């Protein structure tokens, strides 16, 4: 997958900016605050319909403006050429169109442009709470299997309804209707089983990609591993019906506890992925350097995984990543980005000179693009 051209209008720090990109490494350099990360964020919007910086779309609109527009021209290895346009704000709130046609839903657009972003905040993947690792799984699987996102959305809706019913029963101290609770329980079971089963299958296939990525970063002493942990036994060899049956059994066992707690206590929204290096758990015992390396390895493994499953080479976005890596791993990463089979990447860094010694910008393959401070515009 390649992005040939990108234009930004009233998006973050960009009043009206247009880019043409090289097929290899594209370095976006310039002073802090000029809008380097904004370019990566715009690509992320076009691919995944959301930001990797914030959960609030409104802050992506230029101050004093009502609507932002991002437009990109892409060329896929399997899909051919197509254009994507996204509007934020205004009457639409958020809308995407591919070659002028809106997809049935935003979730159905996800996966058309496989994309992986590496950013300093990726440390939360290994050091943060379980929700960070579940979010990583959702991003990983959602791009490879679009049906997963639909199952996840339907699970979350059913979970919200069921938990609200349990909380209402606790607060108002009334006996919940068995039929009503059972109906929402069955919805949670049906879609929760699909989500959990997809996660178990994806993680099983993900192992070899993580091993390869970790080794590419020169981290060979401790082998990376992980496990999917849930109070309901879930294994890749189980069928979706097997997982659903295990969830039903567990809900029957903890019914009284859920009524007392006023919330749903079991399901993929509470599951965890535990990362390990050798025999120790990364979250609890890893050093800062090991956290950084493991986080980068996870993203590179995601790149390899999506490349195989989508049959497209993902766009690879690296936001100020070199600030958190030592010199040796920075060199390894730059060598990887300019190697055969990687495809198009976008790297933000303040100084061109730091990268120029490792990347040949005199060819048409790679490009260095200066991002300059733009003067403030009047509302």
JSON list of N, CA and C in Angstrom, two decimals, residues 179-253:
[
{"chain": "A", "resi": 179, "resn": "UNK", "atom": "N", "xyz": [-36.19, -13.16, 32.35]},
{"chain": "A", "resi": 179, "resn": "UNK", "atom": "CA", "xyz": [-36.24, -13.18, 30.89]},
{"chain": "A", "resi": 179, "resn": "UNK", "atom": "C", "xyz": [-35.42, -12.04, 30.29]},
{"chain": "A", "resi": 180, "resn": "UNK", "atom": "N", "xyz": [-35.55, -10.84, 30.87]},
{"chain": "A", "resi": 180, "resn": "UNK", "atom": "CA", "xyz": [-34.83, -9.69, 30.32]},
{"chain": "A", "resi": 180, "resn": "UNK", "atom": "C", "xyz": [-33.33, -9.84, 30.50]},
{"chain": "A", "resi": 181, "resn": "UNK", "atom": "N", "xyz": [-32.92, -10.25, 31.68]},
{"chain": "A", "resi": 181, "resn": "UNK", "atom": "CA", "xyz": [-31.48, -10.44, 31.92]},
{"chain": "A", "resi": 181, "resn": "UNK", "atom": "C", "xyz": [-30.94, -11.57, 31.06]},
{"chain": "A", "resi": 182, "resn": "UNK", "atom": "N", "xyz": [-31.72, -12.62, 30.91]},
{"chain": "A", "resi": 182, "resn": "UNK", "atom": "CA", "xyz": [-31.30, -13.75, 30.10]},
{"chain": "A", "resi": 182, "resn": "UNK", "atom": "C", "xyz": [-31.12, -13.36, 28.64]},
{"chain": "A", "resi": 183, "resn": "UNK", "atom": "N", "xyz": [-31.98, -12.49, 28.15]},
{"chain": "A", "resi": 183, "resn": "UNK", "atom": "CA", "xyz": [-31.88, -12.05, 26.75]},
{"chain": "A", "resi": 183, "resn": "UNK", "atom": "C", "xyz": [-30.58, -11.30, 26.51]},
{"chain": "A", "resi": 184, "resn": "UNK", "atom": "N", "xyz": [-30.24, -10.38, 27.43]},
{"chain": "A", "resi": 184, "resn": "UNK", "atom": "CA", "xyz": [-29.00, -9.64, 27.26]},
{"chain": "A", "resi": 184, "resn": "UNK", "atom": "C", "xyz": [-27.79, -10.52, 27.52]},
{"chain": "A", "resi": 185, "resn": "UNK", "atom": "N", "xyz": [-27.92, -11.46, 28.43]},
{"chain": "A", "resi": 185, "resn": "UNK", "atom": "CA", "xyz": [-26.83, -12.41, 28.68]},
{"chain": "A", "resi": 185, "resn": "UNK", "atom": "C", "xyz": [-26.52, -13.20, 27.42]},
{"chain": "A", "resi": 186, "resn": "UNK", "atom": "N", "xyz": [-27.55, -13.64, 26.72]},
{"chain": "A", "resi": 186, "resn": "UNK", "atom": "CA", "xyz": [-27.34, -14.42, 25.50]},
{"chain": "A", "resi": 186, "resn": "UNK", "atom": "C", "xyz": [-26.67, -13.58, 24.42]},
{"chain": "A", "resi": 187, "resn": "UNK", "atom": "N", "xyz": [-27.02, -12.27, 24.34]},
{"chain": "A", "resi": 187, "resn": "UNK", "atom": "CA", "xyz": [-26.35, -11.39, 23.39]},
{"chain": "A", "resi": 187, "resn": "UNK", "atom": "C", "xyz": [-24.86, -11.26, 23.73]},
{"chain": "A", "resi": 188, "resn": "UNK", "atom": "N", "xyz": [-24.59, -11.07, 25.02]},
{"chain": "A", "resi": 188, "resn": "UNK", "atom": "CA", "xyz": [-23.20, -10.95, 25.46]},
{"chain": "A", "resi": 188, "resn": "UNK", "atom": "C", "xyz": [-22.44, -12.24, 25.17]},
{"chain": "A", "resi": 189, "resn": "UNK", "atom": "N", "xyz": [-23.07, -13.37, 25.42]},
{"chain": "A", "resi": 189, "resn": "UNK", "atom": "CA", "xyz": [-22.44, -14.66, 25.17]},
{"chain": "A", "resi": 189, "resn": "UNK", "atom": "C", "xyz": [-22.15, -14.85, 23.68]},
{"chain": "A", "resi": 190, "resn": "UNK", "atom": "N", "xyz": [-23.13, -14.56, 22.84]},
{"chain": "A", "resi": 190, "resn": "UNK", "atom": "CA", "xyz": [-22.99, -14.79, 21.40]},
{"chain": "A", "resi": 190, "resn": "UNK", "atom": "C", "xyz": [-21.84, -14.00, 20.81]},
{"chain": "A", "resi": 191, "resn": "UNK", "atom": "N", "xyz": [-21.83, -12.69, 21.07]},
{"chain": "A", "resi": 191, "resn": "UNK", "atom": "CA", "xyz": [-20.79, -11.86, 20.46]},
{"chain": "A", "resi": 191, "resn": "UNK", "atom": "C", "xyz": [-19.49, -11.88, 21.26]},
{"chain": "A", "resi": 192, "resn": "UNK", "atom": "N", "xyz": [-19.59, -12.09, 22.57]},
{"chain": "A", "resi": 192, "resn": "UNK", "atom": "CA", "xyz": [-18.38, -12.24, 23.37]},
{"chain": "A", "resi": 192, "resn": "UNK", "atom": "C", "xyz": [-17.59, -13.47, 22.97]},
{"chain": "A", "resi": 193, "resn": "UNK", "atom": "N", "xyz": [-18.29, -14.55, 22.64]},
{"chain": "A", "resi": 193, "resn": "UNK", "atom": "CA", "xyz": [-17.61, -15.77, 22.20]},
{"chain": "A", "resi": 193, "resn": "UNK", "atom": "C", "xyz": [-16.88, -15.54, 20.88]},
{"chain": "A", "resi": 194, "resn": "UNK", "atom": "N", "xyz": [-17.51, -14.81, 19.98]},
{"chain": "A", "resi": 194, "resn": "UNK", "atom": "CA", "xyz": [-16.86, -14.53, 18.69]},
{"chain": "A", "resi": 194, "resn": "UNK", "atom": "C", "xyz": [-15.60, -13.68, 18.89]},
{"chain": "A", "resi": 195, "resn": "UNK", "atom": "N", "xyz": [-15.70, -12.66, 19.75]},
{"chain": "A", "resi": 195, "resn": "UNK", "atom": "CA", "xyz": [-14.56, -11.78, 20.00]},
{"chain": "A", "resi": 195, "resn": "UNK", "atom": "C", "xyz": [-13.41, -12.56, 20.65]},
{"chain": "A", "resi": 196, "resn": "UNK", "atom": "N", "xyz": [-13.72, -13.31, 21.71]},
{"chain": "A", "resi": 196, "resn": "UNK", "atom": "CA", "xyz": [-12.68, -14.04, 22.43]},
{"chain": "A", "resi": 196, "resn": "UNK", "atom": "C", "xyz": [-12.04, -15.11, 21.55]},
{"chain": "A", "resi": 197, "resn": "UNK", "atom": "N", "xyz": [-12.86, -15.80, 20.76]},
{"chain": "A", "resi": 197, "resn": "UNK", "atom": "CA", "xyz": [-12.34, -16.83, 19.87]},
{"chain": "A", "resi": 197, "resn": "UNK", "atom": "C", "xyz": [-11.41, -16.22, 18.82]},
{"chain": "A", "resi": 198, "resn": "UNK", "atom": "N", "xyz": [-11.80, -15.09, 18.24]},
{"chain": "A", "resi": 198, "resn": "UNK", "atom": "CA", "xyz": [-10.96, -14.42, 17.25]},
{"chain": "A", "resi": 198, "resn": "UNK", "atom": "C", "xyz": [-9.63, -13.98, 17.87]},
{"chain": "A", "resi": 199, "resn": "UNK", "atom": "N", "xyz": [-9.66, -13.51, 19.11]},
{"chain": "A", "resi": 199, "resn": "UNK", "atom": "CA", "xyz": [-8.43, -13.10, 19.79]},
{"chain": "A", "resi": 199, "resn": "UNK", "atom": "C", "xyz": [-7.50, -14.29, 20.00]},
{"chain": "A", "resi": 200, "resn": "UNK", "atom": "N", "xyz": [-8.04, -15.41, 20.45]},
{"chain": "A", "resi": 200, "resn": "UNK", "atom": "CA", "xyz": [-7.22, -16.58, 20.70]},
{"chain": "A", "resi": 200, "resn": "UNK", "atom": "C", "xyz": [-6.56, -17.08, 19.41]},
{"chain": "A", "resi": 201, "resn": "UNK", "atom": "N", "xyz": [-7.32, -17.10, 18.33]},
{"chain": "A", "resi": 201, "resn": "UNK", "atom": "CA", "xyz": [-6.78, -17.54, 17.05]},
{"chain": "A", "resi": 201, "resn": "UNK", "atom": "C", "xyz": [-5.69, -16.58, 16.55]},
{"chain": "A", "resi": 202, "resn": "UNK", "atom": "N", "xyz": [-5.97, -15.28, 16.65]},
{"chain": "A", "resi": 202, "resn": "UNK", "atom": "CA", "xyz": [-5.00, -14.29, 16.17]},
{"chain": "A", "resi": 202, "resn": "UNK", "atom": "C", "xyz": [-3.69, -14.36, 16.95]},
{"chain": "A", "resi": 203, "resn": "UNK", "atom": "N", "xyz": [-3.79, -14.49, 18.26]},
{"chain": "A", "resi": 203, "resn": "UNK", "atom": "CA", "xyz": [-2.58, -14.54, 19.08]},
{"chain": "A", "resi": 203, "resn": "UNK", "atom": "C", "xyz": [-1.75, -15.78, 18.77]},
{"chain": "A", "resi": 204, "resn": "UNK", "atom": "N", "xyz": [-2.41, -16.88, 18.50]},
{"chain": "A", "resi": 204, "resn": "UNK", "atom": "CA", "xyz": [-1.68, -18.10, 18.17]},
{"chain": "A", "resi": 204, "resn": "UNK", "atom": "C", "xyz": [-0.84, -17.90, 16.92]},
{"chain": "A", "resi": 205, "resn": "UNK", "atom": "N", "xyz": [-1.40, -17.24, 15.91]},
{"chain": "A", "resi": 205, "resn": "UNK", "atom": "CA", "xyz": [-0.65, -16.97, 14.70]},
{"chain": "A", "resi": 205, "resn": "UNK", "atom": "C", "xyz": [0.35, -15.85, 14.84]},
{"chain": "A", "resi": 206, "resn": "UNK", "atom": "N", "xyz": [0.19, -15.00, 15.85]},
{"chain": "A", "resi": 206, "resn": "UNK", "atom": "CA", "xyz": [1.03, -13.82, 16.05]},
{"chain": "A", "resi": 206, "resn": "UNK", "atom": "C", "xyz": [2.40, -14.17, 16.64]},
{"chain": "A", "resi": 207, "resn": "UNK", "atom": "N", "xyz": [2.52, -15.35, 17.24]},
{"chain": "A", "resi": 207, "resn": "UNK", "atom": "CA", "xyz": [3.74, -15.69, 17.98]},
{"chain": "A", "resi": 207, "resn": "UNK", "atom": "C", "xyz": [4.99, -15.62, 17.11]},
{"chain": "A", "resi": 208, "resn": "UNK", "atom": "N", "xyz": [4.94, -16.22, 15.94]},
{"chain": "A", "resi": 208, "resn": "UNK", "atom": "CA", "xyz": [6.13, -16.25, 15.10]},
{"chain": "A", "resi": 208, "resn": "UNK", "atom": "C", "xyz": [6.54, -14.86, 14.64]},
{"chain": "A", "resi": 209, "resn": "UNK", "atom": "N", "xyz": [5.56, -13.98, 14.42]},
{"chain": "A", "resi": 209, "resn": "UNK", "atom": "CA", "xyz": [5.87, -12.62, 13.99]},
{"chain": "A", "resi": 209, "resn": "UNK", "atom": "C", "xyz": [6.55, -11.83, 15.11]},
{"chain": "A", "resi": 210, "resn": "UNK", "atom": "N", "xyz": [6.13, -12.06, 16.35]},
{"chain": "A", "resi": 210, "resn": "UNK", "atom": "CA", "xyz": [6.77, -11.37, 17.47]},
{"chain": "A", "resi": 210, "resn": "UNK", "atom": "C", "xyz": [8.20, -11.86, 17.65]},
{"chain": "A", "resi": 211, "resn": "UNK", "atom": "N", "xyz": [8.43, -13.14, 17.51]},
{"chain": "A", "resi": 211, "resn": "UNK", "atom": "CA", "xyz": [9.79, -13.67, 17.62]},
{"chain": "A", "resi": 211, "resn": "UNK", "atom": "C", "xyz": [10.70, -13.02, 16.58]},
{"chain": "A", "resi": 212, "resn": "UNK", "atom": "N", "xyz": [10.22, -12.92, 15.34]},
{"chain": "A", "resi": 212, "resn": "UNK", "atom": "CA", "xyz": [11.02, -12.34, 14.26]},
{"chain": "A", "resi": 212, "resn": "UNK", "atom": "C", "xyz": [11.31, -10.86, 14.53]},
{"chain": "A", "resi": 213, "resn": "UNK", "atom": "N", "xyz": [10.28, -10.11, 14.94]},
{"chain": "A", "resi": 213, "resn": "UNK", "atom": "CA", "xyz": [10.45, -8.68, 15.18]},
{"chain": "A", "resi": 213, "resn": "UNK", "atom": "C", "xyz": [11.42, -8.42, 16.32]},
{"chain": "A", "resi": 214, "resn": "UNK", "atom": "N", "xyz": [11.29, -9.17, 17.40]},
{"chain": "A", "resi": 214, "resn": "UNK", "atom": "CA", "xyz": [12.17, -8.99, 18.56]},
{"chain": "A", "resi": 214, "resn": "UNK", "atom": "C", "xyz": [13.62, -9.26, 18.18]},
{"chain": "A", "resi": 215, "resn": "UNK", "atom": "N", "xyz": [13.84, -10.29, 17.36]},
{"chain": "A", "resi": 215, "resn": "UNK", "atom": "CA", "xyz": [15.20, -10.62, 16.93]},
{"chain": "A", "resi": 215, "resn": "UNK", "atom": "C", "xyz": [15.77, -9.54, 16.02]},
{"chain": "A", "resi": 216, "resn": "UNK", "atom": "N", "xyz": [14.93, -8.91, 15.18]},
{"chain": "A", "resi": 216, "resn": "UNK", "atom": "CA", "xyz": [15.39, -7.85, 14.28]},
{"chain": "A", "resi": 216, "resn": "UNK", "atom": "C", "xyz": [15.93, -6.65, 15.05]},
{"chain": "A", "resi": 217, "resn": "UNK", "atom": "N", "xyz": [15.44, -6.46, 16.26]},
{"chain": "A", "resi": 217, "resn": "UNK", "atom": "CA", "xyz": [15.89, -5.34, 17.08]},
{"chain": "A", "resi": 217, "resn": "UNK", "atom": "C", "xyz": [17.13, -5.68, 17.89]},
{"chain": "A", "resi": 218, "resn": "UNK", "atom": "N", "xyz": [17.70, -6.83, 17.63]},
{"chain": "A", "resi": 218, "resn": "UNK", "atom": "CA", "xyz": [18.93, -7.23, 18.30]},
{"chain": "A", "resi": 218, "resn": "UNK", "atom": "C", "xyz": [18.72, -7.74, 19.70]},
{"chain": "A", "resi": 219, "resn": "UNK", "atom": "N", "xyz": [17.48, -8.06, 20.06]},
{"chain": "A", "resi": 219, "resn": "UNK", "atom": "CA", "xyz": [17.17, -8.57, 21.40]},
{"chain": "A", "resi": 219, "resn": "UNK", "atom": "C", "xyz": [17.02, -10.08, 21.33]},
{"chain": "A", "resi": 220, "resn": "UNK", "atom": "N", "xyz": [18.11, -10.78, 21.50]},
{"chain": "A", "resi": 220, "resn": "UNK", "atom": "CA", "xyz": [18.10, -12.23, 21.29]},
{"chain": "A", "resi": 220, "resn": "UNK", "atom": "C", "xyz": [18.30, -13.03, 22.58]},
{"chain": "A", "resi": 221, "resn": "UNK", "atom": "N", "xyz": [18.63, -12.36, 23.67]},
{"chain": "A", "resi": 221, "resn": "UNK", "atom": "CA", "xyz": [18.93, -13.10, 24.89]},
{"chain": "A", "resi": 221, "resn": "UNK", "atom": "C", "xyz": [17.69, -13.69, 25.54]},
{"chain": "A", "resi": 222, "resn": "UNK", "atom": "N", "xyz": [16.59, -12.94, 25.56]},
{"chain": "A", "resi": 222, "resn": "UNK", "atom": "CA", "xyz": [15.38, -13.40, 26.21]},
{"chain": "A", "resi": 222, "resn": "UNK", "atom": "C", "xyz": [14.29, -13.57, 25.15]},
{"chain": "A", "resi": 223, "resn": "UNK", "atom": "N", "xyz": [13.68, -14.73, 25.13]},
{"chain": "A", "resi": 223, "resn": "UNK", "atom": "CA", "xyz": [12.64, -15.00, 24.13]},
{"chain": "A", "resi": 223, "resn": "UNK", "atom": "C", "xyz": [11.32, -14.36, 24.56]},
{"chain": "A", "resi": 224, "resn": "UNK", "atom": "N", "xyz": [10.65, -13.62, 23.67]},
{"chain": "A", "resi": 224, "resn": "UNK", "atom": "CA", "xyz": [9.35, -13.02, 24.01]},
{"chain": "A", "resi": 224, "resn": "UNK", "atom": "C", "xyz": [8.24, -14.06, 23.93]},
{"chain": "A", "resi": 225, "resn": "UNK", "atom": "N", "xyz": [7.25, -13.92, 24.79]},
{"chain": "A", "resi": 225, "resn": "UNK", "atom": "CA", "xyz": [6.09, -14.81, 24.75]},
{"chain": "A", "resi": 225, "resn": "UNK", "atom": "C", "xyz": [4.90, -14.07, 25.36]},
{"chain": "A", "resi": 226, "resn": "UNK", "atom": "N", "xyz": [3.73, -14.67, 25.25]},
{"chain": "A", "resi": 226, "resn": "UNK", "atom": "CA", "xyz": [2.54, -14.06, 25.83]},
{"chain": "A", "resi": 226, "resn": "UNK", "atom": "C", "xyz": [1.49, -15.14, 26.04]},
{"chain": "A", "resi": 227, "resn": "UNK", "atom": "N", "xyz": [0.49, -14.79, 26.83]},
{"chain": "A", "resi": 227, "resn": "UNK", "atom": "CA", "xyz": [-0.63, -15.70, 27.06]},
{"chain": "A", "resi": 227, "resn": "UNK", "atom": "C", "xyz": [-1.91, -14.89, 27.18]},
{"chain": "A", "resi": 228, "resn": "UNK", "atom": "N", "xyz": [-3.00, -15.45, 26.68]},
{"chain": "A", "resi": 228, "resn": "UNK", "atom": "CA", "xyz": [-4.32, -14.81, 26.78]},
{"chain": "A", "resi": 228, "resn": "UNK", "atom": "C", "xyz": [-4.97, -15.35, 28.04]},
{"chain": "A", "resi": 229, "resn": "UNK", "atom": "N", "xyz": [-5.33, -14.47, 28.95]},
{"chain": "A", "resi": 229, "resn": "UNK", "atom": "CA", "xyz": [-5.82, -14.89, 30.25]},
{"chain": "A", "resi": 229, "resn": "UNK", "atom": "C", "xyz": [-7.25, -14.45, 30.46]},
{"chain": "A", "resi": 230, "resn": "UNK", "atom": "N", "xyz": [-8.08, -15.40, 30.84]},
{"chain": "A", "resi": 230, "resn": "UNK", "atom": "CA", "xyz": [-9.51, -15.17, 31.05]},
{"chain": "A", "resi": 230, "resn": "UNK", "atom": "C", "xyz": [-10.02, -16.14, 32.10]},
{"chain": "A", "resi": 231, "resn": "UNK", "atom": "N", "xyz": [-11.00, -15.72, 32.91]},
{"chain": "A", "resi": 231, "resn": "UNK", "atom": "CA", "xyz": [-11.59, -16.67, 33.87]},
{"chain": "A", "resi": 231, "resn": "UNK", "atom": "C", "xyz": [-12.34, -17.80, 33.18]},
{"chain": "A", "resi": 232, "resn": "UNK", "atom": "N", "xyz": [-12.62, -17.63, 31.89]},
{"chain": "A", "resi": 232, "resn": "UNK", "atom": "CA", "xyz": [-13.23, -18.69, 31.09]},
{"chain": "A", "resi": 232, "resn": "UNK", "atom": "C", "xyz": [-12.13, -19.31, 30.24]},
{"chain": "A", "resi": 233, "resn": "UNK", "atom": "N", "xyz": [-11.92, -20.61, 30.32]},
{"chain": "A", "resi": 233, "resn": "UNK", "atom": "CA", "xyz": [-10.86, -21.23, 29.52]},
{"chain": "A", "resi": 233, "resn": "UNK", "atom": "C", "xyz": [-11.10, -21.04, 28.03]},
{"chain": "A", "resi": 234, "resn": "UNK", "atom": "N", "xyz": [-10.13, -20.43, 27.34]},
{"chain": "A", "resi": 234, "resn": "UNK", "atom": "CA", "xyz": [-10.24, -20.16, 25.91]},
{"chain": "A", "resi": 234, "resn": "UNK", "atom": "C", "xyz": [-8.95, -20.61, 25.24]},
{"chain": "A", "resi": 235, "resn": "UNK", "atom": "N", "xyz": [-9.07, -21.50, 24.28]},
{"chain": "A", "resi": 235, "resn": "UNK", "atom": "CA", "xyz": [-7.92, -22.03, 23.56]},
{"chain": "A", "resi": 235, "resn": "UNK", "atom": "C", "xyz": [-8.19, -21.96, 22.06]},
{"chain": "A", "resi": 236, "resn": "UNK", "atom": "N", "xyz": [-7.14, -21.83, 21.24]},
{"chain": "A", "resi": 236, "resn": "UNK", "atom": "CA", "xyz": [-7.34, -21.72, 19.80]},
{"chain": "A", "resi": 236, "resn": "UNK", "atom": "C", "xyz": [-8.06, -22.92, 19.19]},
{"chain": "A", "resi": 237, "resn": "UNK", "atom": "N", "xyz": [-7.89, -24.10, 19.80]},
{"chain": "A", "resi": 237, "resn": "UNK", "atom": "CA", "xyz": [-8.52, -25.30, 19.24]},
{"chain": "A", "resi": 237, "resn": "UNK", "atom": "C", "xyz": [-10.01, -25.39, 19.55]},
{"chain": "A", "resi": 238, "resn": "UNK", "atom": "N", "xyz": [-10.50, -24.54, 20.44]},
{"chain": "A", "resi": 238, "resn": "UNK", "atom": "CA", "xyz": [-11.93, -24.53, 20.74]},
{"chain": "A", "resi": 238, "resn": "UNK", "atom": "C", "xyz": [-12.71, -23.88, 19.61]},
{"chain": "A", "resi": 239, "resn": "UNK", "atom": "N", "xyz": [-13.95, -24.31, 19.41]},
{"chain": "A", "resi": 239, "resn": "UNK", "atom": "CA", "xyz": [-14.83, -23.66, 18.44]},
{"chain": "A", "resi": 239, "resn": "UNK", "atom": "C", "xyz": [-15.52, -22.47, 19.11]},
{"chain": "A", "resi": 240, "resn": "UNK", "atom": "N", "xyz": [-16.17, -21.64, 18.30]},
{"chain": "A", "resi": 240, "resn": "UNK", "atom": "CA", "xyz": [-16.92, -20.52, 18.86]},
{"chain": "A", "resi": 240, "resn": "UNK", "atom": "C", "xyz": [-18.02, -21.04, 19.78]},
{"chain": "A", "resi": 241, "resn": "UNK", "atom": "N", "xyz": [-18.67, -22.13, 19.40]},
{"chain": "A", "resi": 241, "resn": "UNK", "atom": "CA", "xyz": [-19.72, -22.72, 20.24]},
{"chain": "A", "resi": 241, "resn": "UNK", "atom": "C", "xyz": [-19.17, -23.20, 21.57]},
{"chain": "A", "resi": 242, "resn": "UNK", "atom": "N", "xyz": [-17.94, -23.74, 21.55]},
{"chain": "A", "resi": 242, "resn": "UNK", "atom": "CA", "xyz": [-17.30, -24.18, 22.79]},
{"chain": "A", "resi": 242, "resn": "UNK", "atom": "C", "xyz": [-17.09, -22.99, 23.74]},
{"chain": "A", "resi": 243, "resn": "UNK", "atom": "N", "xyz": [-16.61, -21.89, 23.18]},
{"chain": "A", "resi": 243, "resn": "UNK", "atom": "CA", "xyz": [-16.37, -20.69, 23.99]},
{"chain": "A", "resi": 243, "resn": "UNK", "atom": "C", "xyz": [-17.69, -20.15, 24.53]},
{"chain": "A", "resi": 244, "resn": "UNK", "atom": "N", "xyz": [-18.72, -20.13, 23.69]},
{"chain": "A", "resi": 244, "resn": "UNK", "atom": "CA", "xyz": [-20.03, -19.65, 24.13]},
{"chain": "A", "resi": 244, "resn": "UNK", "atom": "C", "xyz": [-20.57, -20.51, 25.27]},
{"chain": "A", "resi": 245, "resn": "UNK", "atom": "N", "xyz": [-20.40, -21.82, 25.16]},
{"chain": "A", "resi": 245, "resn": "UNK", "atom": "CA", "xyz": [-20.86, -22.72, 26.22]},
{"chain": "A", "resi": 245, "resn": "UNK", "atom": "C", "xyz": [-20.13, -22.46, 27.52]},
{"chain": "A", "resi": 246, "resn": "UNK", "atom": "N", "xyz": [-18.81, -22.21, 27.44]},
{"chain": "A", "resi": 246, "resn": "UNK", "atom": "CA", "xyz": [-18.03, -21.92, 28.65]},
{"chain": "A", "resi": 246, "resn": "UNK", "atom": "C", "xyz": [-18.47, -20.60, 29.28]},
{"chain": "A", "resi": 247, "resn": "UNK", "atom": "N", "xyz": [-18.80, -19.60, 28.46]},
{"chain": "A", "resi": 247, "resn": "UNK", "atom": "CA", "xyz": [-19.28, -18.33, 28.98]},
{"chain": "A", "resi": 247, "resn": "UNK", "atom": "C", "xyz": [-20.63, -18.49, 29.67]},
{"chain": "A", "resi": 248, "resn": "UNK", "atom": "N", "xyz": [-21.54, -19.26, 29.07]},
{"chain": "A", "resi": 248, "resn": "UNK", "atom": "CA", "xyz": [-22.85, -19.47, 29.69]},
{"chain": "A", "resi": 248, "resn": "UNK", "atom": "C", "xyz": [-22.70, -20.13, 31.06]},
{"chain": "A", "resi": 249, "resn": "UNK", "atom": "N", "xyz": [-21.84, -21.12, 31.12]},
{"chain": "A", "resi": 249, "resn": "UNK", "atom": "CA", "xyz": [-21.62, -21.82, 32.39]},
{"chain": "A", "resi": 249, "resn": "UNK", "atom": "C", "xyz": [-21.08, -20.87, 33.45]},
{"chain": "A", "resi": 250, "resn": "UNK", "atom": "N", "xyz": [-20.15, -20.01, 33.04]},
{"chain": "A", "resi": 250, "resn": "UNK", "atom": "CA", "xyz": [-19.55, -19.09, 34.00]},
{"chain": "A", "resi": 250, "resn": "UNK", "atom": "C", "xyz": [-20.57, -18.06, 34.48]},
{"chain": "A", "resi": 251, "resn": "UNK", "atom": "N", "xyz": [-21.41, -17.55, 33.58]},
{"chain": "A", "resi": 251, "resn": "UNK", "atom": "CA", "xyz": [-22.43, -16.59, 33.99]},
{"chain": "A", "resi": 251, "resn": "UNK", "atom": "C", "xyz": [-23.40, -17.22, 34.99]},
{"chain": "A", "resi": 252, "resn": "UNK", "atom": "N", "xyz": [-23.74, -18.48, 34.78]},
{"chain": "A", "resi": 252, "resn": "UNK", "atom": "CA", "xyz": [-24.64, -19.17, 35.71]},
{"chain": "A", "resi": 252, "resn": "UNK", "atom": "C", "xyz": [-24.01, -19.32, 37.09]},
{"chain": "A", "resi": 253, "resn": "UNK", "atom": "N", "xyz": [-22.68, -19.49, 37.12]},
{"chain": "A", "resi": 253, "resn": "UNK", "atom": "CA", "xyz": [-21.98, -19.68, 38.39]},
{"chain": "A", "resi": 253, "resn": "UNK", "atom": "C", "xyz": [-21.86, -18.39, 39.19]}
]
